[in-house]
Structure formats: C-alpha cells, structure tokens
Coordinates of C-alpha atoms and ligand atoms in Angstrom, one line a residue:
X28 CA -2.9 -3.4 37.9
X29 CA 0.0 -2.5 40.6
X30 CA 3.5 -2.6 40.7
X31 CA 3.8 -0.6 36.9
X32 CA 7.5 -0.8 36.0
X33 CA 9.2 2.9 36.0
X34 CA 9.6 2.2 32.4
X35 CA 5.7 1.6 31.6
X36 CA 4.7 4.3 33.6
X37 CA 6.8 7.6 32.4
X38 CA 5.8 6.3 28.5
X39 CA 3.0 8.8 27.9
X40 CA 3.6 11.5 25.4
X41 CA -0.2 11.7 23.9
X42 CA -3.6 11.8 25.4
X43 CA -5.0 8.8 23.8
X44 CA -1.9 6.8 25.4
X45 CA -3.1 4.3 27.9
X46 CA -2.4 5.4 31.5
X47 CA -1.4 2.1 32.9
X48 CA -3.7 2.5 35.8
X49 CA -6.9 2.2 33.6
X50 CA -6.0 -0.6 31.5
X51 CA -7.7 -3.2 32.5
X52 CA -8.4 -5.8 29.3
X53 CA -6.6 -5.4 26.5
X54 CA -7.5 -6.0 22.8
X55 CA -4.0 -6.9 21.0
X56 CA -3.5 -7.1 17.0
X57 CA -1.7 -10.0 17.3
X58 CA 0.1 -11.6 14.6
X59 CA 1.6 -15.1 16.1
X60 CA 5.4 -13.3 15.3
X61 CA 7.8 -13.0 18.3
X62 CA 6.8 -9.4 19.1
X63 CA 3.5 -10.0 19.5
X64 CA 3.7 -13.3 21.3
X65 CA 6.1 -11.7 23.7
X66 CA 3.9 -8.7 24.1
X67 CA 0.9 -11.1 24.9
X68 CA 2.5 -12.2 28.0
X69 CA 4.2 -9.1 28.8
X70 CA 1.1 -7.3 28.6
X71 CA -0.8 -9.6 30.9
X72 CA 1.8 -9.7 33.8
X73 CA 2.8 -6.0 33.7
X74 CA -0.6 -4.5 33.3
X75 CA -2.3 -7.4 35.2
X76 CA -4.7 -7.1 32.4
X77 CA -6.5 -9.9 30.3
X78 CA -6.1 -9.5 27.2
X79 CA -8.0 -10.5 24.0
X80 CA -6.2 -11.0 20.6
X81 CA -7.6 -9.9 17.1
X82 CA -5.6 -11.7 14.4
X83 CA -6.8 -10.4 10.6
X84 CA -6.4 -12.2 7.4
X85 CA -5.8 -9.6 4.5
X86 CA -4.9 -11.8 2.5
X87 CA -1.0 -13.0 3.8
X88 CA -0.2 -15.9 1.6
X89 CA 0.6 -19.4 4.2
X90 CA -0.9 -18.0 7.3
X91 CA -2.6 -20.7 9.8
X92 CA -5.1 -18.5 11.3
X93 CA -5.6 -21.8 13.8
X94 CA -2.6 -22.4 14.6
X95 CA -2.4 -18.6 15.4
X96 CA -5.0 -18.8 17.9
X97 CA -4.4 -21.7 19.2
X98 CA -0.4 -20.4 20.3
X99 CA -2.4 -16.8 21.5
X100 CA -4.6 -19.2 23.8
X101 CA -1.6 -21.5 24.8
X102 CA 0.6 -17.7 26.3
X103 CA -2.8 -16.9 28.2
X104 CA -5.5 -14.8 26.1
X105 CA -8.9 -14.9 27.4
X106 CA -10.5 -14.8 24.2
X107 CA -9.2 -14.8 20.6
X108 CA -10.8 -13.7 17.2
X109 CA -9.5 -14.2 13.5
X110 CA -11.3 -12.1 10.8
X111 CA -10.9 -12.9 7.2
X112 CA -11.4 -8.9 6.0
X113 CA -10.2 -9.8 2.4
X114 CA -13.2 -9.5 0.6
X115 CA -13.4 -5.8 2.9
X116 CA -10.3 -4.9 2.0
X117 CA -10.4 -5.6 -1.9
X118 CA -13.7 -3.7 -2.4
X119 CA -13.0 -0.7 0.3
X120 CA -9.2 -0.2 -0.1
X121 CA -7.6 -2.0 -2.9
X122 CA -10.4 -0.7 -5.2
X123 CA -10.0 3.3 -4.7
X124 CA -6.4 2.8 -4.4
X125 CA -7.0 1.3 -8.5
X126 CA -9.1 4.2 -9.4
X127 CA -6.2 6.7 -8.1
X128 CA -3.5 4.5 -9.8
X129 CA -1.7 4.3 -6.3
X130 CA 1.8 4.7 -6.2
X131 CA 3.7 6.6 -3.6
X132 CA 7.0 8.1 -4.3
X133 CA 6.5 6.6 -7.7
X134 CA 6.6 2.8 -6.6
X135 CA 4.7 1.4 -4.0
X136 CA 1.4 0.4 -4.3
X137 CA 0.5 1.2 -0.9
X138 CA -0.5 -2.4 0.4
X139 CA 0.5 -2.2 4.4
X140 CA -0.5 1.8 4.0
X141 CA -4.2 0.9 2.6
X142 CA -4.4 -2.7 5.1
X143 CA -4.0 -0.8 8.2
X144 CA -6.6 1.9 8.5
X145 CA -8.9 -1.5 8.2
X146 CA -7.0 -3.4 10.6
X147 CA -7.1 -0.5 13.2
X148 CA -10.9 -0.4 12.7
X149 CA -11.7 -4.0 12.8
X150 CA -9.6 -3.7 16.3
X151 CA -11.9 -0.8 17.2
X152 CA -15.1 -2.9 16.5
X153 CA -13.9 -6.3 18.3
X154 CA -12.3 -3.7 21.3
X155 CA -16.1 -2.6 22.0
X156 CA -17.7 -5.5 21.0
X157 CA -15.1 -7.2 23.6
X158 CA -15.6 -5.0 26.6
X159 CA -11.6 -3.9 26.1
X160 CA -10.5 -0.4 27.0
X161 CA -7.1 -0.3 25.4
X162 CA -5.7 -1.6 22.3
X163 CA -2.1 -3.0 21.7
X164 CA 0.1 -3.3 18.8
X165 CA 3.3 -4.5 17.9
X166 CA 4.4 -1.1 15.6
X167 CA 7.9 0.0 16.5
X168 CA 8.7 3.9 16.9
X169 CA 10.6 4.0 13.7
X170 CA 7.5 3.4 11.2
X171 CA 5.0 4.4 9.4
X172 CA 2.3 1.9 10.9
X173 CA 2.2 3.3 14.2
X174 CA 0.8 6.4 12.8
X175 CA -1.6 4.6 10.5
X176 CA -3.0 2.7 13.3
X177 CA -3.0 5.0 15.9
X178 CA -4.5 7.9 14.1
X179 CA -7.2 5.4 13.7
X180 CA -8.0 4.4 17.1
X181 CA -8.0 8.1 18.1
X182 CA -10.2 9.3 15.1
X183 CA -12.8 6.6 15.3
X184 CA -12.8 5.8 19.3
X185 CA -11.7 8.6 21.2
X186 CA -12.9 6.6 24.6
X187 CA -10.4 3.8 23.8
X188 CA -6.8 4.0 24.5
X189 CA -3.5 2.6 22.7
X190 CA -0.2 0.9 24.1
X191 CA 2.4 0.2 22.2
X192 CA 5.1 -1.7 24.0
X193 CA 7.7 -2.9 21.5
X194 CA 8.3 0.9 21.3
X195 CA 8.8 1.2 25.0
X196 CA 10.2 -1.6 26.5
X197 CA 13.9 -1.4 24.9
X198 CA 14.0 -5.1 24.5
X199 CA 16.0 -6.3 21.4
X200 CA 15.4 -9.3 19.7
X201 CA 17.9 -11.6 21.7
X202 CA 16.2 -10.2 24.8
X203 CA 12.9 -11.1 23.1
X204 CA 14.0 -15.1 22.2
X205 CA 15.4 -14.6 26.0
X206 CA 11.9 -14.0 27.4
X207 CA 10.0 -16.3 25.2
X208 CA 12.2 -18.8 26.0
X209 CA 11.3 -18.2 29.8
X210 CA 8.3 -17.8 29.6
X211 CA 7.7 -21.0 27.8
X212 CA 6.5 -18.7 24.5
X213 CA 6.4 -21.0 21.5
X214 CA 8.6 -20.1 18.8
X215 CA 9.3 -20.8 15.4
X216 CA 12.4 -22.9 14.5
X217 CA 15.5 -20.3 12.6
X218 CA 15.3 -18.0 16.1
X219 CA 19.3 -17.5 15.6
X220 CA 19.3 -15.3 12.3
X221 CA 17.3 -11.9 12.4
X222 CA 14.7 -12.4 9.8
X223 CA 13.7 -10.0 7.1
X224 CA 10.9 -7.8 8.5
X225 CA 7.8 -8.8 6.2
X226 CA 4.3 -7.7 5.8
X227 CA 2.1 -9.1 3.1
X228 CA -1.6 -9.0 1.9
X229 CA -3.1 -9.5 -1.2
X230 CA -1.8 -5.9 -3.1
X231 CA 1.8 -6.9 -1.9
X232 CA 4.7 -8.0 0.2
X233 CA 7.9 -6.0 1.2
X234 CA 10.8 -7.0 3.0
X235 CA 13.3 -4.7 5.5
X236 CA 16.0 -4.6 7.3
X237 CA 19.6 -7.3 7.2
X238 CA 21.3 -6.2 4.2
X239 CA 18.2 -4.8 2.7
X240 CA 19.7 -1.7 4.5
X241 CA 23.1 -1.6 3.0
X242 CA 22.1 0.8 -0.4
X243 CA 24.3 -0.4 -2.5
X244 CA 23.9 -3.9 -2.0
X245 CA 21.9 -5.5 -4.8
X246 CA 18.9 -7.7 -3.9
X247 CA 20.1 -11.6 -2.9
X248 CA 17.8 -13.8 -4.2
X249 CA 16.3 -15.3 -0.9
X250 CA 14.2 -12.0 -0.2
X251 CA 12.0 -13.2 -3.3
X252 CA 9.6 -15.4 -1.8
X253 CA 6.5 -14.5 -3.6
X254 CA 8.1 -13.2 -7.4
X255 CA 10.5 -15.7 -10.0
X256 CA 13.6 -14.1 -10.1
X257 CA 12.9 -12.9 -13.6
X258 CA 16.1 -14.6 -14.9
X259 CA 14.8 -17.7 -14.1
X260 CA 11.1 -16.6 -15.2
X261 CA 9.8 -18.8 -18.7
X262 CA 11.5 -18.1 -21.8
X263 CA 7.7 -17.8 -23.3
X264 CA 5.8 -14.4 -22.7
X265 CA 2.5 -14.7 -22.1
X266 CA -0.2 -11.9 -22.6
X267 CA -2.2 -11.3 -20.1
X268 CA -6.2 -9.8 -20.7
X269 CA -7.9 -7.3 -17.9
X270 CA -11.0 -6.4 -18.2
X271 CA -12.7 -3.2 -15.8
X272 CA -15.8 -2.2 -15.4
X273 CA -15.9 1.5 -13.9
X274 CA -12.3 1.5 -13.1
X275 CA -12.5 -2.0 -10.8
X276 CA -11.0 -4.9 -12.5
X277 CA -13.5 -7.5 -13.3
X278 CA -12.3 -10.2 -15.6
X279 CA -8.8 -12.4 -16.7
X280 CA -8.1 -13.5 -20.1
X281 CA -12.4 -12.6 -20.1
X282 CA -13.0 -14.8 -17.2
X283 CA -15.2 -13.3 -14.7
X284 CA -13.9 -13.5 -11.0
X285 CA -14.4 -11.6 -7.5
X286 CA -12.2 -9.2 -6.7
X287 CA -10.2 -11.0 -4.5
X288 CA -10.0 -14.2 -6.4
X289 CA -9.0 -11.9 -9.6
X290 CA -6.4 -10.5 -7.6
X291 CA -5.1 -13.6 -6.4
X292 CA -5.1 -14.7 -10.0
X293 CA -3.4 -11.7 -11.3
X294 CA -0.3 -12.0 -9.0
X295 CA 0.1 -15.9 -9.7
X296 CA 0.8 -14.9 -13.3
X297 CA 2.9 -12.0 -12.7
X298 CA 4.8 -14.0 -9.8
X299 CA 5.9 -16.6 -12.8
X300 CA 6.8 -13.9 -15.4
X301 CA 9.0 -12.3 -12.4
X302 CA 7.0 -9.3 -12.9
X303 CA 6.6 -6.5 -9.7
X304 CA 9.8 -6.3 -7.9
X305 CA 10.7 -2.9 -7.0
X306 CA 13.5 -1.8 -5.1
X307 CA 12.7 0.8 -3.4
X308 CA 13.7 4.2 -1.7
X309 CA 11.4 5.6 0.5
X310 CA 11.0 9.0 2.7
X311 CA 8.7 7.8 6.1
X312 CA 6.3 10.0 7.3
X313 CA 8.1 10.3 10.6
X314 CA 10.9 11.6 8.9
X315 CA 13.4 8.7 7.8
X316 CA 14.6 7.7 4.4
X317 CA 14.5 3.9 4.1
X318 CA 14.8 0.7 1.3
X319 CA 12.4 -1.3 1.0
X320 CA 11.9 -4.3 -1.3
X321 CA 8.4 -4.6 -2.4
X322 CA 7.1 -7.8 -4.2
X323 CA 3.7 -6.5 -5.8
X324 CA 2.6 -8.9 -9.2
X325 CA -0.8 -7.7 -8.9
X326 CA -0.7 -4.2 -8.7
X327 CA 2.6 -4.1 -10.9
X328 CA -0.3 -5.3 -13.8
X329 CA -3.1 -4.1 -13.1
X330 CA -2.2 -0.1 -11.9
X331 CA -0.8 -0.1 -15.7
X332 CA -3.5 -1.8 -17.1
X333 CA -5.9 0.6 -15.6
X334 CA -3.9 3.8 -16.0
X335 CA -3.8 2.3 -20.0
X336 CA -7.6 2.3 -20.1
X337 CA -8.3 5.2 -17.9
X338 CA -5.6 7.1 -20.8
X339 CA -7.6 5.8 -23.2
X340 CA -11.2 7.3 -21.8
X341 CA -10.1 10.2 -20.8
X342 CA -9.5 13.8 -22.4
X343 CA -6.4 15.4 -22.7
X344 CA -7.7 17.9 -19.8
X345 CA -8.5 14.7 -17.5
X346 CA -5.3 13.1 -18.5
X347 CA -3.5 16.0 -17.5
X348 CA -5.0 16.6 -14.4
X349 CA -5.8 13.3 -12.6
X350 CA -1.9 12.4 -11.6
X351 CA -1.9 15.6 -9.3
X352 CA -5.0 14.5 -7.1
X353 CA -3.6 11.0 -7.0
X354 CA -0.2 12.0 -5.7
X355 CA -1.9 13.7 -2.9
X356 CA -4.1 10.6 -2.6
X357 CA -1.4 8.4 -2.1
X358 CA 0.6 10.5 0.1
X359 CA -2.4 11.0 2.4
X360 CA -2.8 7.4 2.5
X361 CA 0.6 6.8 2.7
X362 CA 0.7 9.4 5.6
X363 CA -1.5 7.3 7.7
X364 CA -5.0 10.0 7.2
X365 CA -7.2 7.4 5.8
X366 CA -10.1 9.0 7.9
X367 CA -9.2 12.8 6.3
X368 CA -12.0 14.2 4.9
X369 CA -9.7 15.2 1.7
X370 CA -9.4 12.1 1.0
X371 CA -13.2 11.3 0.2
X372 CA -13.4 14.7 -1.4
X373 CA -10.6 12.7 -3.9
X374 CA -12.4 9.7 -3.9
X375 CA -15.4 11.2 -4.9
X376 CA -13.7 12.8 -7.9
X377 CA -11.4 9.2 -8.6
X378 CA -14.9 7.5 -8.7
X379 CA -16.5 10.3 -11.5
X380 CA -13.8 10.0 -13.9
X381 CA -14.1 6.2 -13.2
X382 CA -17.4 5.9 -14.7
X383 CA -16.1 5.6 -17.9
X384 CA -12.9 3.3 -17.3
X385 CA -14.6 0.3 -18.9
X386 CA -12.5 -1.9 -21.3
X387 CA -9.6 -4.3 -21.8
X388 CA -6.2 -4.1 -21.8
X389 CA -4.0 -6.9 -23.1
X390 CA -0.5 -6.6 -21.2
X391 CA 2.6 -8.5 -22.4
X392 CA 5.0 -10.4 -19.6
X393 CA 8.1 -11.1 -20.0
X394 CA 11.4 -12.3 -17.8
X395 CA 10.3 -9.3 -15.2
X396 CA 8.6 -6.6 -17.9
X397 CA 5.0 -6.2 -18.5
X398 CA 3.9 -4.1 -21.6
X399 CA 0.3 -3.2 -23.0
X400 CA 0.3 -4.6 -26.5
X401 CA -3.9 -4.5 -27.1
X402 CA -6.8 -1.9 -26.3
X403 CA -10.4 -1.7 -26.4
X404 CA -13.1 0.3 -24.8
X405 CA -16.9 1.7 -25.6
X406 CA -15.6 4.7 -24.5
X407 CA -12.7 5.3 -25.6
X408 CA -12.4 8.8 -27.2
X409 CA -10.7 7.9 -30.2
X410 CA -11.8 7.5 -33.8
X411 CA -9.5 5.8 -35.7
X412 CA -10.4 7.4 -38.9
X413 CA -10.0 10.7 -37.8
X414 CA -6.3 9.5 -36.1
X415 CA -5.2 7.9 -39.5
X416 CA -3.2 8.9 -41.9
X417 CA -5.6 7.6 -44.6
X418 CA -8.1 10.1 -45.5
X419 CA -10.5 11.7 -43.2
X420 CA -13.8 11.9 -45.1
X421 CA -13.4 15.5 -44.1
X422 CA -14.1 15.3 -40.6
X423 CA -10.8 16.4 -39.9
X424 CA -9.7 19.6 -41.7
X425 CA -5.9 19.8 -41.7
X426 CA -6.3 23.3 -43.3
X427 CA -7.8 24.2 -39.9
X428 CA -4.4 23.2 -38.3
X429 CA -2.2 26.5 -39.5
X430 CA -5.3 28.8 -37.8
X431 CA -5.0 26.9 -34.6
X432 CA -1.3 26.9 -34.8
X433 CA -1.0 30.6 -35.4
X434 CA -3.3 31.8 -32.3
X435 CA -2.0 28.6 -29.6
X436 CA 1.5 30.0 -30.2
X437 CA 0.8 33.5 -30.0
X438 CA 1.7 34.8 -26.5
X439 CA 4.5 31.9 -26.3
X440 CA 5.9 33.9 -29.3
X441 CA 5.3 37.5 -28.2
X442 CA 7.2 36.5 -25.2
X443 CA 10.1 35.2 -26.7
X444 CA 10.8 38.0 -28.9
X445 CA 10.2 40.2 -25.7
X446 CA 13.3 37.9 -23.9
X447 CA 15.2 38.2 -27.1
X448 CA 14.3 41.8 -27.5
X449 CA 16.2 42.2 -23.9
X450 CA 19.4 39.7 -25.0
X451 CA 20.3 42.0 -27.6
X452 CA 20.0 44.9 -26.0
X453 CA 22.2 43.6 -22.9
X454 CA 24.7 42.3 -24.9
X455 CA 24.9 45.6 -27.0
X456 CA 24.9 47.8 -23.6
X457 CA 28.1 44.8 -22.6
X458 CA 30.2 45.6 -25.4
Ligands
LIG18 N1 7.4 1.0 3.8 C1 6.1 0.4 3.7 C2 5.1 1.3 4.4 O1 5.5 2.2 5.1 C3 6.0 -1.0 4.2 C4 6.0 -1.1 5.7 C5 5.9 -2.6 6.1 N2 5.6 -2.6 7.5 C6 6.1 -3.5 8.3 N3 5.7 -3.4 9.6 N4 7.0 -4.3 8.0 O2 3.9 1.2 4.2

C-alpha cells in the first residue's frame, strides 16, 4: 500500500472516494476492453492491492464471458466472477422502463441508464460477498455512468469505497496500448484506430465518439453493427404481432416467450427491417450536450407497441396525464437516481395504470419504419358502435352534443370577448 503516486493521492473530492491508504482488495467491473485491463494492473501495482473482477452479462451480443476471465486471471486477479443478470435485468429494469414508455429527451430508451444501477449493485453484492473494501470502474469524468454507478455504491453500501482511475490518471489511449504493451496486457488486434465507444445490452447499443462527434456529419455505415441499413433492409414488410399482459410483453406473432428471449426475438426482426436507429442529441447530466447513435430494434417496437395499447386502455384523463410522470421517470433514471424514492412512488402508479394494458398490437416494418396497422384488447375502452358513423341504437345522443358544446366553451368564450372587448377599445383610444 506505499509509495501512492502524487497523482493517486490528491484525487479525493467526495467522502465515499477511496483514500488510497485503505484500499486494500479491490472489486473491479471489469469488461476485458483496454481500460479495464490496464486498470487491472494498474490497480494492483499502485494500490498494492489484490483485486477481484466482476464481469456482467446484460445481455451484450458476442461477448466470451471465458475468454474474459481467463485474460482478467492472465494480468493478475485473485479471483474472477461473470454473472449472467439478464433475466434480472429484463424483469427489474427493462420491464418498468416499458410500463413508463421510456424515452429520454424524446429518444433513447435508456438501456446503459437502466443496466447500470444493476451492475453497481451486483458489484456491491460480490464486493461483500468477496471480502473487498473498494470498488473500481472504468467510467470517465465526462459521463453519465460515473454518476449512475457511483450514486449506487454510496446509496446501497456506504462502508465501501469507489476509485475510478481512468478519470484520474491522465493517460490517453496511446499511453494506454503503451502500458499494455509493457506490461505484457493482452490486446485485441485493430489497436491503431480509436474505436467507437460502445455499450450494449439487450434494450440497445450506442456508439460515441470519431466522427460521431462532428454534428453535421451523417452516420457512415460501419457504426451499424447490430441494425440493416434500412436501404438495404427487404423490399417485403413484414407485420409484426405483440402481445402484453399488464403492460409486460409476453408473446410474438402469439408465441409465448420469456422476457429475455422475446426481447432477443423482437430486435432480430427489427434489426432486418432496419428499424431503431436514432441519431441522437443528448444533454448529460454533468452538464454536456453530446451525439450519440443508438441502435435499439427492440425498444424501437415494442415502446410503440405498448404506448398503442396502453392508448387504447386508457381514458382520455390517463392519456393525458401519464407522459408527464414518465418524463420525470426517465430523466430520474436517466440522471443516475435509480435508488430515489420518487421513482417507486412512479413506479407504483406506472404499474396501476398497467393493470389493464392487456392486448395486441400488430406493427408494420418497413425499410427502417415501423407502423401499428391492428388492435385488440379486453379492455379497451371503445365501442365501436358508439364510434361509428352507422347508427347508434341510441346510446349515443348527438342532440346531447350542442348542450355540452355550449357549457365546455363557455368561459373560453367569455374570455375572448373580454380580450376583444380590450382590442377595440385600445385601438379606439390609438387613433
Ligand atoms: N448516452 C447514453 C447514456 O448516457 C449512453 C452512454 C453509453 N456509455 C458508454 N460508457 N459508452 O446513457
């Protein structure tokens, strides 16, 4: 634990920041990428700590979880753990998100904002279960993630402690290959061009940085690695089926699936239709304004599926209420306060109006669009004789209409003729 570097020492800002004197085994979210791999190593010869990695599959599309820990084992971790939360995170996180019909700043579903709150506390639970008194992660000082996972760690273990060295330590990337390389790191072949920074789970992928951050250049075609470009998507459109039970998706084309599984089955056909790019301009919590470009097949069907039946269900007083609750919803989530109390408060009223979002909704894909063309639902409050314009059978009177008309208008009216009472008389008093 001696010989700190100046630079690791003077770091500390907040009290749940690990003084390096009492960091003695570290538990690291540890992704196999270069950061993490060079923060491995780092960690264990600046600290003099052991460290213990945590490695969690959400889902990430092409991950080898082995060859993950076998690389963390190979730079020197004492013990190595890979938890496949993606049955967690679909029930716990993807499935609220669906009853708020998650969006932030009108596009993004949210999927690194809902995956890390569940990341941080899987890290808390292995951290104890591990005997570790600090836990490390590869977040930079510019994002949002550093607040998502450290406002964890402090809310549900105030005895542990964080470091965060990428934001510290002032290395750049060439400095990074530098070390790796000296330190005998493994790394992945294509070191020489900067990468797009990913992160992916099973509600989404987006890409940053390299041109990404030029706004007005238009998306190249390599940053699509999950979506068809949509011009090259099939010239057939195919209709897709989703069928919910209580606002959670439970059926394709009325095959019954897990959560996870639908999902996953969801996103293969929107991923050939090119359906759920978004382009995407973004204000960070910690104050930036950013592009990102999200790939997100799933949620770019089944959020308008679900809002569709949830439409359908609801009242016009619902309907008109629900989008402000899930703004804030989003935006807390968004903002990293998972652990809020407001945000079960929300939860608890997503999951009322739920109760009756039962139903199907047929959505239409097409070169990179995705349209409801069919509806059905127990509960939905329609009657389609009363809607037609066929007769009514006198359930409907539409000589009731001009009473209602005359009273819902009435102080709307009063007060125009008041405004256009004071017109005239200023323009009179003008002339
Ligand atoms: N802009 C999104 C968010 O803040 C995605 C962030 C992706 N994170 C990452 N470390 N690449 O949630």
């Amino acid at each position: 634990m001696a010989e700190i570097s100046e630079r690791t020492a003077h770091t500390r800002t907040a009290s749940y920041e690990a003084d390096p004197s009492e960091v003695g085994r570290v538990l690291l979210l540890y992704s196999g990428g270069l950061d993490t791999s060079v923060m491995l190593k780092w960690i264990a010869d600046e600290y003099k700590a052991e460290v213990v990695t945590l490695t969690v599959n959400l889902g990430q599309p092409g991950e080898d979880y082995e060859g993950i820990e076998a690389k963390a084992r190979q730079i020197g971790a004492v013990e190595c753990h890979t938890l496949d939360a993606r049955e967690q995170f679909a029930r716990e996180f993807v499935a609220p998100a669906i009853k708020a019909n998650a969006l932030y700043g009108g596009g993004y579903p949210l999927f690194t904002a809902l995956g890390r709150p569940l990341i941080a506390k899987l890290a808390v639970d292995v951290a104890r279960a591990s005997g570790c008194d600090t836990i490390a992660h590869g977040c930079t000082g510019k994002g949002n993630d550093q607040v998502r996972i450290e406002a964890t760690i402090a809310t549900l273990a105030p005895e542990l402690k964080v470091i965060a060295p990428v934001r510290g330590w002032q290395m750049g990337r060439d400095e990074e290959i530098e070390y790796a390389r000296r330190h005998g790191i493994p790394m992945k072949g294509g070191t020489e061009i900067a990468p797009y920074s990913i992160d992916d789970n099973l509600w989404g992928r987006s890409s940053e940085g390299r041109w990404i951050e030029d706004l007005d250049h238009a998306p190249e075609d390599d940053v699509f690695q999950l979506v068809t470009p949509p011009e090259r998507a099939p010239e057939e459109s195919q209709v897709v089926n989703v069928t919910f039970e209580r606002g959670v998706p439970v059926a394709v084309d009325g095959e019954r699936l897990g959560l996870v599984e639908l999902l996953e089955r969801v996103a293969d056909i929107g991923c050939r239709h090119g359906v759920g790019i978004v382009d995407h301009i973004e204000d960070r919590i910690v104050g930036l304004k950013v592009r990102d470009i999200y790939e997100v097949p799933a949620a770019a069907i089944i959020l308008l599926c679900h809002q569709e039946l949830e439409k359908l269900v609801g009242t016009i007083h619902q309907n008109q209420f629900k989008p402000g609750l899930e703004r804030q919803w989003a935006y807390l989530v968004y903002a990293g306060l998972w652990w809020e109390p407001l945000r079960g408060d929300l939860d608890a009223f997503m999951e009322r109006v739920n109760e009756q979002v039962t139903g199907t909704i047929g959505v239409k894909l097409y070169k990179g669009s995705a349209r409801v063309v069919t509806r059905s639902s127990p509960n939905a409050v329609y009657d389609r004789s009363l809607a037609s314009f066929d007769e009514s059978g006198g359930l409907f009177s539409q000589q009731a209409s001009p009473g209602f008309i005359e009273l819902w208008s009435l102080q709307s009216r009063m007060a125009y003729q008041l405004r256009a009472r004071d017109r005239d008389s200023d323009s009179a008093g003008g002339t």
